[in-house]
Coordinates of C-alpha atoms in Angstrom, one line a residue:
X1 CA -17.3 -77.6 89.9
X2 CA -19.1 -74.7 88.3
X3 CA -22.5 -74.2 86.8
X4 CA -22.5 -75.0 83.0
X5 CA -23.9 -77.2 80.4
X6 CA -25.5 -80.3 81.8
X7 CA -23.3 -83.4 81.6
X8 CA -25.1 -86.2 79.8
X9 CA -23.8 -89.1 82.0
X10 CA -25.8 -91.7 80.1
X11 CA -24.1 -90.8 76.8
X12 CA -20.7 -90.9 78.4
X13 CA -21.4 -94.3 79.9
X14 CA -22.5 -95.7 76.5
X15 CA -19.3 -94.2 75.0
X16 CA -17.2 -95.9 77.6
X17 CA -18.9 -99.2 77.0
X18 CA -20.2 -99.5 80.6
X19 CA -23.8 -99.7 79.4
X20 CA -25.5 -100.3 76.1
X21 CA -27.7 -97.9 74.1
X22 CA -30.7 -100.2 74.7
X23 CA -30.1 -100.1 78.4
X24 CA -29.8 -96.3 78.3
X25 CA -33.1 -96.1 76.4
X26 CA -34.9 -98.4 79.0
X27 CA -33.5 -96.3 81.9
X28 CA -34.4 -93.0 80.3
X29 CA -38.0 -94.2 79.6
X30 CA -38.3 -95.2 83.3
X31 CA -36.8 -91.9 84.4
X32 CA -39.3 -90.0 82.3
X33 CA -42.2 -91.9 84.0
X34 CA -40.9 -92.0 87.6
X35 CA -38.7 -88.9 87.9
X36 CA -36.0 -91.0 89.7
X37 CA -32.3 -90.1 89.0
X38 CA -30.8 -91.9 86.0
X39 CA -27.9 -93.2 88.0
X40 CA -30.1 -94.9 90.6
X41 CA -32.2 -96.5 87.9
X42 CA -29.1 -97.9 86.1
X43 CA -27.9 -99.4 89.4
X44 CA -31.3 -100.7 90.5
X45 CA -31.7 -102.5 87.1
X46 CA -28.3 -104.0 87.4
X47 CA -27.0 -102.3 84.2
X48 CA -24.0 -101.0 86.1
X49 CA -22.4 -101.6 89.6
X50 CA -22.7 -98.7 92.0
X51 CA -19.0 -98.7 92.7
X52 CA -18.2 -98.4 88.9
X53 CA -20.8 -95.6 88.5
X54 CA -19.3 -93.6 91.4
X55 CA -15.8 -94.2 90.1
X56 CA -16.8 -93.1 86.6
X57 CA -18.4 -89.9 87.9
X58 CA -15.3 -89.2 90.0
X59 CA -13.0 -89.6 86.9
X60 CA -15.2 -87.6 84.5
X61 CA -15.8 -84.7 86.9
X62 CA -12.3 -84.7 88.4
X63 CA -13.6 -84.8 91.9
X64 CA -12.8 -87.2 94.8
X65 CA -14.9 -90.2 95.8
X66 CA -15.3 -90.3 99.6
X67 CA -16.3 -93.4 101.6
X68 CA -18.7 -92.2 104.3
X69 CA -18.8 -95.4 106.3
X70 CA -16.1 -94.4 108.7
X71 CA -16.2 -90.6 108.0
X72 CA -15.9 -88.4 111.1
X73 CA -18.1 -85.4 110.5
X74 CA -17.9 -82.0 112.1
X75 CA -21.3 -81.1 113.6
X76 CA -20.7 -77.4 113.3
X77 CA -19.9 -77.8 109.6
X78 CA -22.9 -80.1 109.0
X79 CA -25.2 -77.5 110.6
X80 CA -24.2 -74.9 108.0
X81 CA -26.6 -76.6 105.6
X82 CA -30.2 -76.9 106.8
X83 CA -31.5 -80.5 107.0
X84 CA -34.3 -79.8 104.5
X85 CA -31.8 -78.9 101.8
X86 CA -29.4 -81.7 102.8
X87 CA -32.1 -84.3 102.3
X88 CA -33.7 -82.8 99.2
X89 CA -30.4 -82.5 97.3
X90 CA -28.7 -85.5 98.9
X91 CA -25.8 -83.5 100.2
X92 CA -23.7 -82.9 103.3
X93 CA -20.9 -80.6 104.3
X94 CA -17.8 -82.7 104.9
X95 CA -15.0 -80.3 105.7
X96 CA -13.3 -77.0 105.0
X97 CA -10.6 -76.7 102.3
X98 CA -9.2 -73.3 102.7
X99 CA -11.8 -70.8 101.6
X100 CA -14.0 -73.6 100.2
X101 CA -16.4 -76.1 101.8
X102 CA -16.2 -79.7 100.5
X103 CA -19.7 -80.9 100.0
X104 CA -20.5 -84.6 99.4
X105 CA -23.2 -85.2 96.8
X106 CA -24.9 -88.4 95.7
X107 CA -25.6 -86.8 92.3
X108 CA -22.7 -84.3 91.6
X109 CA -23.9 -83.7 88.1
X110 CA -27.1 -82.0 89.3
X111 CA -26.2 -78.4 88.4
X112 CA -29.5 -77.0 89.9
X113 CA -28.8 -78.7 93.2
X114 CA -25.2 -77.3 93.2
X115 CA -26.4 -73.8 92.7
X116 CA -29.1 -74.0 95.4
X117 CA -26.6 -75.5 97.9
X118 CA -24.1 -72.7 97.2
X119 CA -26.8 -70.1 97.7
X120 CA -27.6 -71.7 101.1
X121 CA -24.0 -72.0 102.2
X122 CA -22.9 -68.5 101.1
X123 CA -19.4 -70.0 100.5
X124 CA -17.4 -71.3 97.6
X125 CA -18.0 -75.1 97.2
X126 CA -16.0 -78.1 96.1
X127 CA -17.8 -81.3 95.4
X128 CA -17.1 -84.9 96.3
X129 CA -18.9 -88.0 95.1
X130 CA -20.5 -90.1 97.9
X131 CA -22.6 -93.3 98.0
X132 CA -26.3 -92.4 98.5
X133 CA -27.1 -95.2 100.9
X134 CA -24.2 -94.2 103.2
X135 CA -25.1 -90.5 102.8
X136 CA -28.7 -91.1 104.0
X137 CA -27.4 -93.1 107.0
X138 CA -25.0 -90.2 107.9
X139 CA -27.8 -87.7 107.6
X140 CA -29.8 -89.6 110.1
X141 CA -26.8 -89.6 112.5
X142 CA -25.8 -86.0 111.8
X143 CA -29.2 -84.3 111.9
X144 CA -30.3 -85.6 115.3
X145 CA -33.1 -83.6 117.0
X146 CA -31.1 -83.1 120.2
X147 CA -30.5 -79.4 119.5
X148 CA -34.2 -78.8 118.5
X149 CA -35.3 -80.6 121.7
X150 CA -33.1 -78.3 123.8
X151 CA -34.3 -75.2 121.9
X152 CA -38.0 -76.1 122.2
X153 CA -37.7 -77.0 125.8
X154 CA -36.1 -73.6 126.6
X155 CA -38.9 -71.9 124.6
X156 CA -41.6 -73.8 126.5
X157 CA -39.9 -73.1 129.8
X158 CA -40.0 -69.4 129.0
X159 CA -43.7 -69.5 128.4
X160 CA -44.4 -71.0 131.8
X161 CA -44.7 -68.2 134.3
X162 CA -45.1 -70.3 137.4
X163 CA -42.8 -72.8 139.1
X164 CA -45.1 -75.8 138.5
X165 CA -47.2 -76.4 135.4
X166 CA -50.9 -75.6 136.1
X167 CA -53.9 -77.0 134.2
X168 CA -55.3 -73.5 134.1
X169 CA -52.4 -72.5 131.9
X170 CA -52.9 -75.4 129.5
X171 CA -54.8 -74.9 126.3
X172 CA -56.3 -78.3 125.3
X173 CA -56.7 -77.0 121.8
X174 CA -53.1 -75.8 121.2
X175 CA -52.1 -75.8 117.6
X176 CA -49.2 -77.8 116.2
X177 CA -46.9 -74.8 116.3
X178 CA -47.0 -74.4 120.0
X179 CA -43.7 -75.1 121.9
X180 CA -45.0 -78.2 123.6
X181 CA -46.3 -79.7 120.4
X182 CA -43.0 -79.0 118.6
X183 CA -41.0 -80.4 121.5
X184 CA -42.9 -83.6 121.5
X185 CA -42.7 -83.8 117.7
X186 CA -38.9 -83.4 117.9
X187 CA -38.6 -86.0 120.7
X188 CA -40.6 -88.6 118.7
X189 CA -38.9 -87.8 115.4
X190 CA -35.5 -88.3 117.0
X191 CA -36.6 -91.6 118.6
X192 CA -37.8 -92.9 115.2
X193 CA -34.6 -91.7 113.5
X194 CA -32.4 -93.8 115.9
X195 CA -34.8 -96.8 115.9
X196 CA -35.7 -96.4 119.6
X197 CA -38.2 -99.0 120.9
X198 CA -39.1 -97.0 124.0
X199 CA -39.0 -93.3 125.1
X200 CA -38.8 -92.5 128.8
X201 CA -39.7 -89.0 130.1
X202 CA -38.6 -88.9 133.8
X203 CA -38.8 -85.8 136.0
X204 CA -36.0 -85.6 138.5
X205 CA -35.7 -83.2 141.4
X206 CA -33.8 -80.6 139.4
X207 CA -33.7 -81.9 135.8
X208 CA -35.9 -83.7 133.2
X209 CA -34.4 -86.9 131.8
X210 CA -35.2 -88.1 128.3
X211 CA -34.1 -91.7 127.6
X212 CA -34.3 -93.8 124.5
X213 CA -34.0 -97.5 124.4
X214 CA -32.1 -98.5 121.2
X215 CA -31.3 -102.2 120.6
X216 CA -32.2 -102.9 124.3
X217 CA -29.8 -100.2 125.8
X218 CA -31.0 -96.9 127.2
X219 CA -29.4 -93.6 126.1
X220 CA -30.0 -90.4 128.1
X221 CA -30.4 -86.7 127.3
X222 CA -30.7 -84.3 130.3
X223 CA -32.8 -81.1 130.1
X224 CA -32.4 -78.4 132.7
X225 CA -36.0 -77.2 132.2
X226 CA -37.5 -79.4 134.9
X227 CA -40.8 -77.6 135.1
X228 CA -41.9 -78.4 131.5
X229 CA -42.6 -81.9 132.6
X230 CA -46.2 -81.2 133.4
X231 CA -46.9 -79.7 130.1
X232 CA -45.4 -82.6 128.2
X233 CA -47.3 -85.2 130.3
X234 CA -50.6 -83.3 129.9
X235 CA -50.1 -83.0 126.1
X236 CA -49.5 -86.7 125.8
X237 CA -52.5 -87.6 128.0
X238 CA -54.7 -85.4 125.8
X239 CA -53.4 -87.1 122.7
X240 CA -54.1 -90.5 124.2
X241 CA -57.6 -89.6 125.5
X242 CA -56.6 -89.9 129.2
X243 CA -57.7 -87.9 132.2
X244 CA -55.3 -84.9 132.3
X245 CA -56.5 -83.9 135.8
X246 CA -55.7 -87.3 137.3
X247 CA -52.1 -87.3 138.6
X248 CA -52.4 -89.7 141.6
X249 CA -53.0 -92.9 139.6
X250 CA -51.2 -94.6 136.8
X251 CA -52.9 -94.5 133.4
X252 CA -52.4 -96.4 130.1
X253 CA -53.3 -95.2 126.6
X254 CA -52.6 -95.4 122.9
X255 CA -51.6 -92.9 120.2
X256 CA -51.2 -93.4 116.5
X257 CA -49.3 -90.8 114.6
X258 CA -47.4 -90.3 111.3
X259 CA -43.7 -89.5 111.4
X260 CA -41.3 -89.5 108.5
X261 CA -43.9 -91.2 106.3
X262 CA -44.3 -94.0 108.9
X263 CA -47.3 -94.9 110.9
X264 CA -46.2 -95.2 114.5
X265 CA -48.3 -96.8 117.2
X266 CA -47.4 -95.6 120.7
X267 CA -48.4 -97.4 123.8
X268 CA -48.4 -94.8 126.6
X269 CA -47.9 -95.6 130.3
X270 CA -47.9 -92.9 133.1
X271 CA -46.9 -93.5 136.7
X272 CA -46.8 -91.0 139.6
X273 CA -43.4 -90.7 141.3
X274 CA -42.2 -88.6 144.2
X275 CA -40.8 -86.0 141.6
X276 CA -43.7 -86.0 139.2
X277 CA -45.4 -88.2 136.6
X278 CA -43.0 -90.5 134.7
X279 CA -44.1 -91.5 131.2
X280 CA -42.9 -94.4 129.0
X281 CA -43.9 -94.6 125.4
X282 CA -43.4 -97.9 123.5
X283 CA -43.1 -97.3 119.8
X284 CA -44.2 -99.8 117.1
X285 CA -43.7 -99.1 113.4
X286 CA -46.8 -100.5 111.7
X287 CA -45.7 -99.3 108.2
X288 CA -43.3 -102.2 107.9
X289 CA -46.1 -104.8 108.0
X290 CA -46.2 -108.0 110.0
X291 CA -43.1 -110.1 110.6
X292 CA -43.2 -113.5 109.1
X293 CA -42.2 -116.6 111.1
X294 CA -39.2 -117.2 108.9
X295 CA -38.0 -113.6 109.7
X296 CA -37.8 -113.9 113.5
X297 CA -34.3 -115.5 113.4
X298 CA -35.2 -119.0 114.7
X299 CA -32.7 -121.6 113.5
X300 CA -33.9 -123.6 110.5
X301 CA -34.2 -127.0 112.2
X302 CA -36.0 -125.5 115.2
X303 CA -38.3 -123.5 112.9
X304 CA -39.4 -126.7 111.1
X305 CA -40.2 -128.3 114.5
X306 CA -42.1 -125.2 115.7
X307 CA -44.1 -125.1 112.5
X308 CA -45.0 -128.8 112.9
X309 CA -46.1 -128.1 116.5
X310 CA -48.4 -125.1 115.7
X311 CA -50.0 -127.1 112.9
X312 CA -51.2 -129.8 115.2
X313 CA -55.0 -129.7 115.9
X314 CA -54.8 -129.3 119.6
X315 CA -52.5 -128.6 122.6
X316 CA -50.9 -125.7 124.3
X317 CA -47.8 -124.0 122.9
X318 CA -46.2 -121.5 125.2
X319 CA -43.7 -118.7 124.3
X320 CA -41.9 -117.5 127.4
X321 CA -39.4 -114.8 128.3
X322 CA -39.2 -111.4 130.0
X323 CA -40.9 -108.2 128.8
X324 CA -39.5 -107.0 125.5
X325 CA -38.0 -110.3 124.4
X326 CA -40.1 -110.6 121.2
X327 CA -42.8 -113.0 122.4
X328 CA -45.6 -111.2 120.7
X329 CA -43.7 -111.0 117.4
X330 CA -43.2 -114.8 117.5
X331 CA -46.9 -115.5 118.2
X332 CA -48.1 -113.1 115.5
X333 CA -45.7 -114.7 113.0
X334 CA -47.3 -118.1 113.9
X335 CA -50.8 -116.6 113.5
X336 CA -49.9 -115.3 110.1
X337 CA -49.1 -118.8 108.9
X338 CA -52.1 -120.3 110.5
X339 CA -54.5 -117.7 109.3
X340 CA -56.5 -119.4 106.5
X341 CA -60.2 -119.4 105.5
X342 CA -60.6 -122.9 106.9
X343 CA -59.6 -121.9 110.5
X344 CA -61.5 -119.8 113.0
X345 CA -58.9 -117.8 115.1
X346 CA -59.8 -115.8 118.2
X347 CA -57.2 -113.7 120.2
X348 CA -57.6 -112.4 123.7
X349 CA -55.1 -109.6 124.2
X350 CA -54.2 -106.7 126.4
X351 CA -53.6 -104.6 124.4
X352 CA -54.2 -105.7 120.8
X353 CA -50.8 -105.2 119.2
X354 CA -51.6 -105.5 115.5
X355 CA -54.7 -105.7 113.4
X356 CA -55.0 -109.0 111.6
X357 CA -57.4 -109.8 108.8
X358 CA -59.9 -112.6 109.3
X359 CA -58.9 -112.9 113.0
X360 CA -61.4 -112.1 115.8
X361 CA -59.3 -110.0 118.1
X362 CA -60.7 -109.1 121.6
X363 CA -59.3 -106.4 123.8
X364 CA -59.4 -107.2 127.5
X365 CA -60.9 -104.4 129.7
X366 CA -60.2 -105.5 133.3
X367 CA -61.8 -102.5 135.0
X368 CA -65.3 -103.5 133.8
X369 CA -64.7 -107.2 134.6
X370 CA -64.0 -108.1 131.0
X371 CA -60.8 -109.9 132.0
X372 CA -58.8 -112.8 130.3
X373 CA -60.8 -115.5 132.0
X374 CA -64.2 -114.1 131.1
X375 CA -63.2 -113.4 127.5
X376 CA -61.7 -116.9 127.2
X377 CA -64.9 -118.6 128.4
X378 CA -66.9 -116.6 125.9
X379 CA -64.4 -117.3 123.1
X380 CA -64.9 -121.1 123.6
X381 CA -68.6 -120.7 122.7
X382 CA -67.6 -119.0 119.4
X383 CA -66.5 -122.3 117.8
X384 CA -62.8 -121.5 117.5
X385 CA -60.1 -123.7 116.0
X386 CA -57.2 -121.7 117.4
X387 CA -57.0 -119.4 120.4
X388 CA -54.3 -116.9 121.3
X389 CA -54.2 -115.9 124.9
X390 CA -52.0 -112.8 125.2
X391 CA -50.7 -113.8 128.6
X392 CA -51.5 -116.4 131.2
X393 CA -51.7 -114.2 134.3
X394 CA -53.5 -116.2 136.9
X395 CA -54.6 -119.8 137.7
X396 CA -58.1 -119.3 136.4
X397 CA -56.9 -118.2 133.0
X398 CA -54.4 -121.0 133.0
X399 CA -57.0 -123.6 133.8
X400 CA -59.4 -122.5 131.1
X401 CA -56.6 -122.3 128.5
X402 CA -55.4 -125.8 129.4
X403 CA -58.9 -127.3 129.3
X404 CA -59.4 -125.7 125.9
X405 CA -56.1 -127.3 124.7
X406 CA -57.3 -130.7 126.1
X407 CA -60.7 -130.5 124.2
X408 CA -59.6 -130.1 120.6
X409 CA -58.3 -126.5 120.4
X410 CA -54.8 -125.2 119.5
X411 CA -53.9 -122.6 122.2
X412 CA -51.0 -120.2 121.9
X413 CA -50.0 -118.1 124.8
X414 CA -47.1 -116.4 126.7
X415 CA -45.8 -116.8 130.2
X416 CA -43.3 -114.6 132.0
X417 CA -40.7 -117.2 133.0
X418 CA -37.0 -117.3 132.5
X419 CA -36.6 -120.5 130.4
X420 CA -38.5 -123.4 128.8
X421 CA -37.9 -125.9 131.6
X422 CA -39.3 -123.8 134.4
X423 CA -42.4 -122.8 132.5
X424 CA -44.2 -126.1 132.9
X425 CA -43.3 -126.2 136.5
X426 CA -44.7 -122.6 136.9
X427 CA -48.1 -123.8 135.9
X428 CA -48.0 -126.5 138.6
X429 CA -46.7 -123.9 141.0
X430 CA -49.8 -121.7 140.6
X431 CA -52.2 -124.6 141.4
X432 CA -52.8 -126.4 138.1
X433 CA -53.0 -130.2 138.5
X434 CA -50.0 -132.0 137.0
X435 CA -52.2 -134.2 134.9
X436 CA -53.7 -131.2 133.1
X437 CA -50.3 -129.8 132.4
X438 CA -49.1 -133.2 131.1
X439 CA -52.1 -133.6 128.9
X440 CA -52.2 -130.1 127.4
X441 CA -48.7 -128.6 127.0
X442 CA -47.1 -129.7 123.7
X443 CA -44.0 -127.5 123.6
X444 CA -42.4 -124.4 125.2
X445 CA -40.3 -121.8 123.4
X446 CA -38.1 -119.5 125.5
X447 CA -36.5 -116.5 123.8
X448 CA -34.3 -113.5 124.4
X449 CA -33.0 -110.7 122.1
X450 CA -29.2 -110.0 121.7
X451 CA -27.7 -107.2 119.8
X452 CA -26.7 -107.8 116.2
X453 CA -23.3 -106.7 114.9
X454 CA -23.4 -103.7 112.6
X455 CA -22.8 -105.1 109.0
X456 CA -20.8 -102.0 108.0
X457 CA -18.1 -102.1 110.6
X458 CA -17.8 -105.7 111.6
X459 CA -14.2 -106.9 111.9
X460 CA -12.6 -110.2 113.0
X461 CA -11.9 -110.5 116.7
X462 CA -9.7 -112.7 118.8
X463 CA -11.0 -113.6 122.3
X464 CA -8.9 -112.5 125.3
X465 CA -7.9 -114.8 128.1
X466 CA -11.0 -114.3 130.2
X467 CA -13.2 -115.0 127.2
X468 CA -11.2 -118.1 126.2
X469 CA -11.7 -119.5 129.8
X470 CA -15.4 -118.8 129.6
X471 CA -15.6 -120.6 126.2
X472 CA -13.8 -123.7 127.5
X473 CA -16.2 -123.9 130.4
X474 CA -19.4 -123.1 128.4
X475 CA -18.6 -125.1 125.3
X476 CA -16.0 -127.8 126.2
X477 CA -16.6 -129.7 122.9
X478 CA -15.8 -126.7 120.8
X479 CA -12.3 -126.9 119.3
X480 CA -10.1 -123.8 119.2
X481 CA -9.9 -124.0 115.4
X482 CA -13.6 -122.9 115.4
X483 CA -13.0 -119.8 117.5
X484 CA -13.9 -117.4 114.8
X485 CA -15.5 -114.3 116.2
X486 CA -16.2 -110.7 115.2
X487 CA -17.1 -107.4 116.8
X488 CA -18.2 -104.0 115.6
X489 CA -15.7 -101.2 115.5
X490 CA -18.4 -98.5 115.5
X491 CA -19.4 -96.4 112.5
X492 CA -22.0 -93.8 111.5
X493 CA -24.7 -96.3 110.9
X494 CA -24.6 -97.8 114.4
X495 CA -23.9 -94.6 116.2
X496 CA -20.4 -95.8 117.1
X497 CA -21.9 -98.7 119.2
X498 CA -20.8 -101.6 116.9
X499 CA -24.4 -103.0 117.0
X500 CA -27.4 -102.4 114.7
X501 CA -30.6 -104.2 115.4
X502 CA -31.3 -107.3 117.4
X503 CA -31.5 -111.1 116.9
X504 CA -33.8 -113.6 118.5
X505 CA -32.2 -116.3 120.6
X506 CA -34.4 -119.4 121.2
X507 CA -34.7 -122.7 123.0
X508 CA -37.5 -125.2 122.2
X509 CA -38.6 -127.8 124.6
X510 CA -41.0 -130.5 123.3
X511 CA -42.9 -132.5 126.0
X512 CA -42.4 -136.3 125.5
X513 CA -44.2 -139.1 127.2
X514 CA -41.6 -139.6 130.0
X515 CA -41.6 -135.9 130.8
X516 CA -45.4 -135.9 130.8
X517 CA -45.4 -138.9 133.3
X518 CA -43.1 -136.9 135.6
X519 CA -45.5 -133.9 135.4
X520 CA -48.5 -136.2 136.3
X521 CA -46.7 -137.3 139.4
X522 CA -45.6 -133.7 140.3
X523 CA -42.0 -135.0 140.1
X524 CA -40.4 -131.7 139.1
X525 CA -36.8 -132.9 139.7
X526 CA -37.2 -135.8 137.2
X527 CA -39.0 -133.5 134.7
X528 CA -36.1 -131.0 134.8
X529 CA -33.5 -133.8 134.4
X530 CA -35.3 -135.4 131.5
X531 CA -35.8 -132.0 129.8
X532 CA -32.1 -131.1 130.1
X533 CA -31.2 -134.5 128.7
X534 CA -33.2 -134.3 125.5
X535 CA -30.8 -134.8 122.6
X536 CA -32.3 -132.0 120.5
X537 CA -32.7 -129.5 123.3
X538 CA -30.2 -126.6 123.2
X539 CA -30.2 -123.9 125.9
X540 CA -30.5 -120.2 125.0
X541 CA -26.7 -119.7 125.5
X542 CA -25.9 -122.4 123.0
X543 CA -28.1 -120.7 120.4
X544 CA -26.5 -117.4 121.0
X545 CA -23.0 -118.9 120.8
X546 CA -23.8 -120.3 117.3
X547 CA -24.8 -116.7 116.2
X548 CA -21.4 -115.5 117.6
X549 CA -19.5 -118.2 115.7
X550 CA -21.4 -117.1 112.5
X551 CA -20.4 -113.5 113.1
X552 CA -23.9 -112.3 113.7
X553 CA -23.4 -111.1 117.3
X554 CA -20.4 -110.6 119.6
X555 CA -19.0 -113.0 122.2
X556 CA -19.6 -110.2 124.8
X557 CA -23.3 -110.4 124.1
X558 CA -23.3 -114.2 124.6
X559 CA -21.4 -113.9 127.8
X560 CA -23.8 -111.2 129.1
X561 CA -26.8 -113.5 128.2
X562 CA -25.0 -116.4 130.0
X563 CA -24.6 -114.3 133.1
X564 CA -28.2 -113.3 133.1
X565 CA -29.4 -116.8 132.6
X566 CA -27.3 -118.2 135.4
X567 CA -28.7 -115.6 137.8
X568 CA -32.3 -116.1 136.6
X569 CA -32.0 -119.9 136.8
X570 CA -30.8 -119.7 140.4
X571 CA -33.5 -117.3 141.4
X572 CA -36.2 -119.4 139.5
X573 CA -35.1 -122.6 141.2
X574 CA -35.2 -121.0 144.6
X575 CA -38.7 -119.6 143.9
X576 CA -40.0 -122.8 142.6
X577 CA -38.7 -124.9 145.5
X578 CA -40.3 -122.5 148.0
X579 CA -43.6 -122.1 146.2
X580 CA -44.1 -125.8 145.3
X581 CA -44.3 -126.6 149.0
X582 CA -47.6 -124.7 148.9
X583 CA -49.0 -126.0 145.6
X584 CA -51.8 -127.9 147.2
X585 CA -52.9 -124.8 149.1
X586 CA -52.8 -122.8 145.9
X587 CA -55.0 -125.4 144.1
X588 CA -57.6 -124.8 146.7
X589 CA -57.7 -121.1 145.7
X590 CA -57.9 -120.9 141.9
X591 CA -58.0 -117.1 141.8
X592 CA -54.5 -116.7 143.1
X593 CA -52.4 -114.4 140.9
X594 CA -49.2 -115.6 139.4
X595 CA -46.5 -113.5 141.0
X596 CA -45.1 -112.3 137.6
X597 CA -44.7 -109.0 135.7
X598 CA -48.2 -108.1 134.6
X599 CA -47.0 -106.1 131.6
X600 CA -46.8 -107.7 128.2

C-alpha cells in the first residue's frame, strides 16, 4: 500500500450494492458531527455487517484479512511501534515479510495513519485488515506495563543511596514524573488493563513480589530491586492520608484515582511483616456504575424468589460467603431495586463501598467507639424502613439486627459462613436465642464466584474418566446424553487462560415454619435435615453444574468448587458441634466476638 489519492470507501460500497445512497448520506452526516470513522458508523447503524466490510476492504485494497483472535504475536516486533501510535492509529506490527513489516490496521484506507506509522517504524510496510475489537484486545495484551515496571523499579533503585529506604530521603511533595510515581502509575495501569481485582506488594528477603488477582487467581511478577519497597509503601500511604512514619501497626486507607478514563477506587491495607510492610490494594471501577440485581447471574427462578423476599416489609435476609465472593454486589443490587422515594434506607458499613442517591450511608469508625452496634442503635431512631448492616461481626450487632427485623424493619446483612444452612446455626452459636432467629430470619443466600469461560476461545469438551466418575457421584440423575461441556483453549483476550470474568453461583434457603420450630427448640440436626430436604433448595455445586452444562464455565471449576465445599462443610460442622456445647455460656456474654474473618 502506498500514499495516494484517498479511497472513497462509501462510494465503492454504494457502487457494489452493499449500502444505499441514503444510508451513506446518513453515515456521512453523523461522521461530520462526531468525527468517528465512516466504517464504524456503517457497522454500528447496521447498514453493513462488519465481516462484509472487512472482506470488502481486503478485496478492494488487495491486502489480506487476518483474524487476531488466535494470533501469536512477537513481543519484539510489537515493541517497534510505540503504544501511543498503536492506539491512536489502531495498528499493530504482526510479522516480518522479508524487508517489510506486516502491520495490521483497523482502517487501512487512512493514508495519513499509514504515513505516520511508516515514519515511526523506519521500515517498508505492508498492510493487513484486522477487526478493531480484536485489535484493541490484542493491544491490551501486547502492551503490558511489565517492562515499564522493571525499568522504573531499576531507576528508583538507582536513586536510593542507602540499603534501606529512609523517610529523610523521601520528598512528600514529589511530582508525578518521579520514579516512584511513575512506577506506581505503571503498576496500577497494568492492573486495570488485565482487570485485576487486587494488587499485592510483598517484600521478600531478597526480592519484591508484585501479584495481581485476575478472575480470582494470583499472577506474580518478581522485581530484584527489594529496597524500593519502602518508597512504594510510603508513597501509597501519603496518597491515602495515612501515617507514613508508623510501620509497626497495620493501617487502612482509601485512594481515588483516574486511570485510562476510568475512576478507580482503591482500598489500601498495610501490614507489617518480618521482611517489611506488605500492601494489598483492592481495586473497584466506579466508572461502570452500579450492578443491577438482574446482572449478578442469579438463576431466573431464584431471582424472582429473592425479589419477593426483599420486598417483604420486615425480616432479616442474609447473604453469606467468604471474602471476595460478591456479597456486597448482591446487596447493593437489592438496594438499587428497593431505593424509592417512599422508603427510608440506612446503611451501616465499613467501609462504604459505593455512594447511593437517597440512601443514608454511615461509615463505621471503630477506633472512636462508633461501631456497628452503636450506629445500628442510632439508626433505629431515624425512622428507617430498610436497614443494611454491612456485616454481622458480634453477638451484640446480631441481636440488635434481629430485634429490628422482628419489629417491622427489613434488614439486609452479610455473614462470613460457608453455606446457607450453617448461617442460621451460626447465629445460635454466638449466643442468640433460637426463638429470635426463628422469628427474624426470612431467607439466606450463599454465594461463590467461579471463572467464566472466554467467549472467544470456547470449544466443546468431552469429560475424562475421572470427571465422568465425579459426575455420576455428584449428579446421579443426570443422563450421559446431557454431558455437554466446554472449556477455553486460551486466546489473546483471556491471556491464554481460557477464562474471562467470573459468574456468581448461588443457593437460596427460605425458612419455613417447620425449620423455624426446629430453631426455637435449638434442634440443629432437625433444622439441617429439613433445610437439605426442601424441594426447591439446590446446593451451590448444583447451580455451578448447570452453568457448566450451559457452557458458561468449565467442569474443572465446578469440581474445584465441590472440593472446597466438602472441606468447608466438614470444618463448619466440626466447629458448630464444638461451639454449640457452649451456646448457653456465650448467651451470658453478649459481647463475645464471632470467630470469623473481620474483613468484608
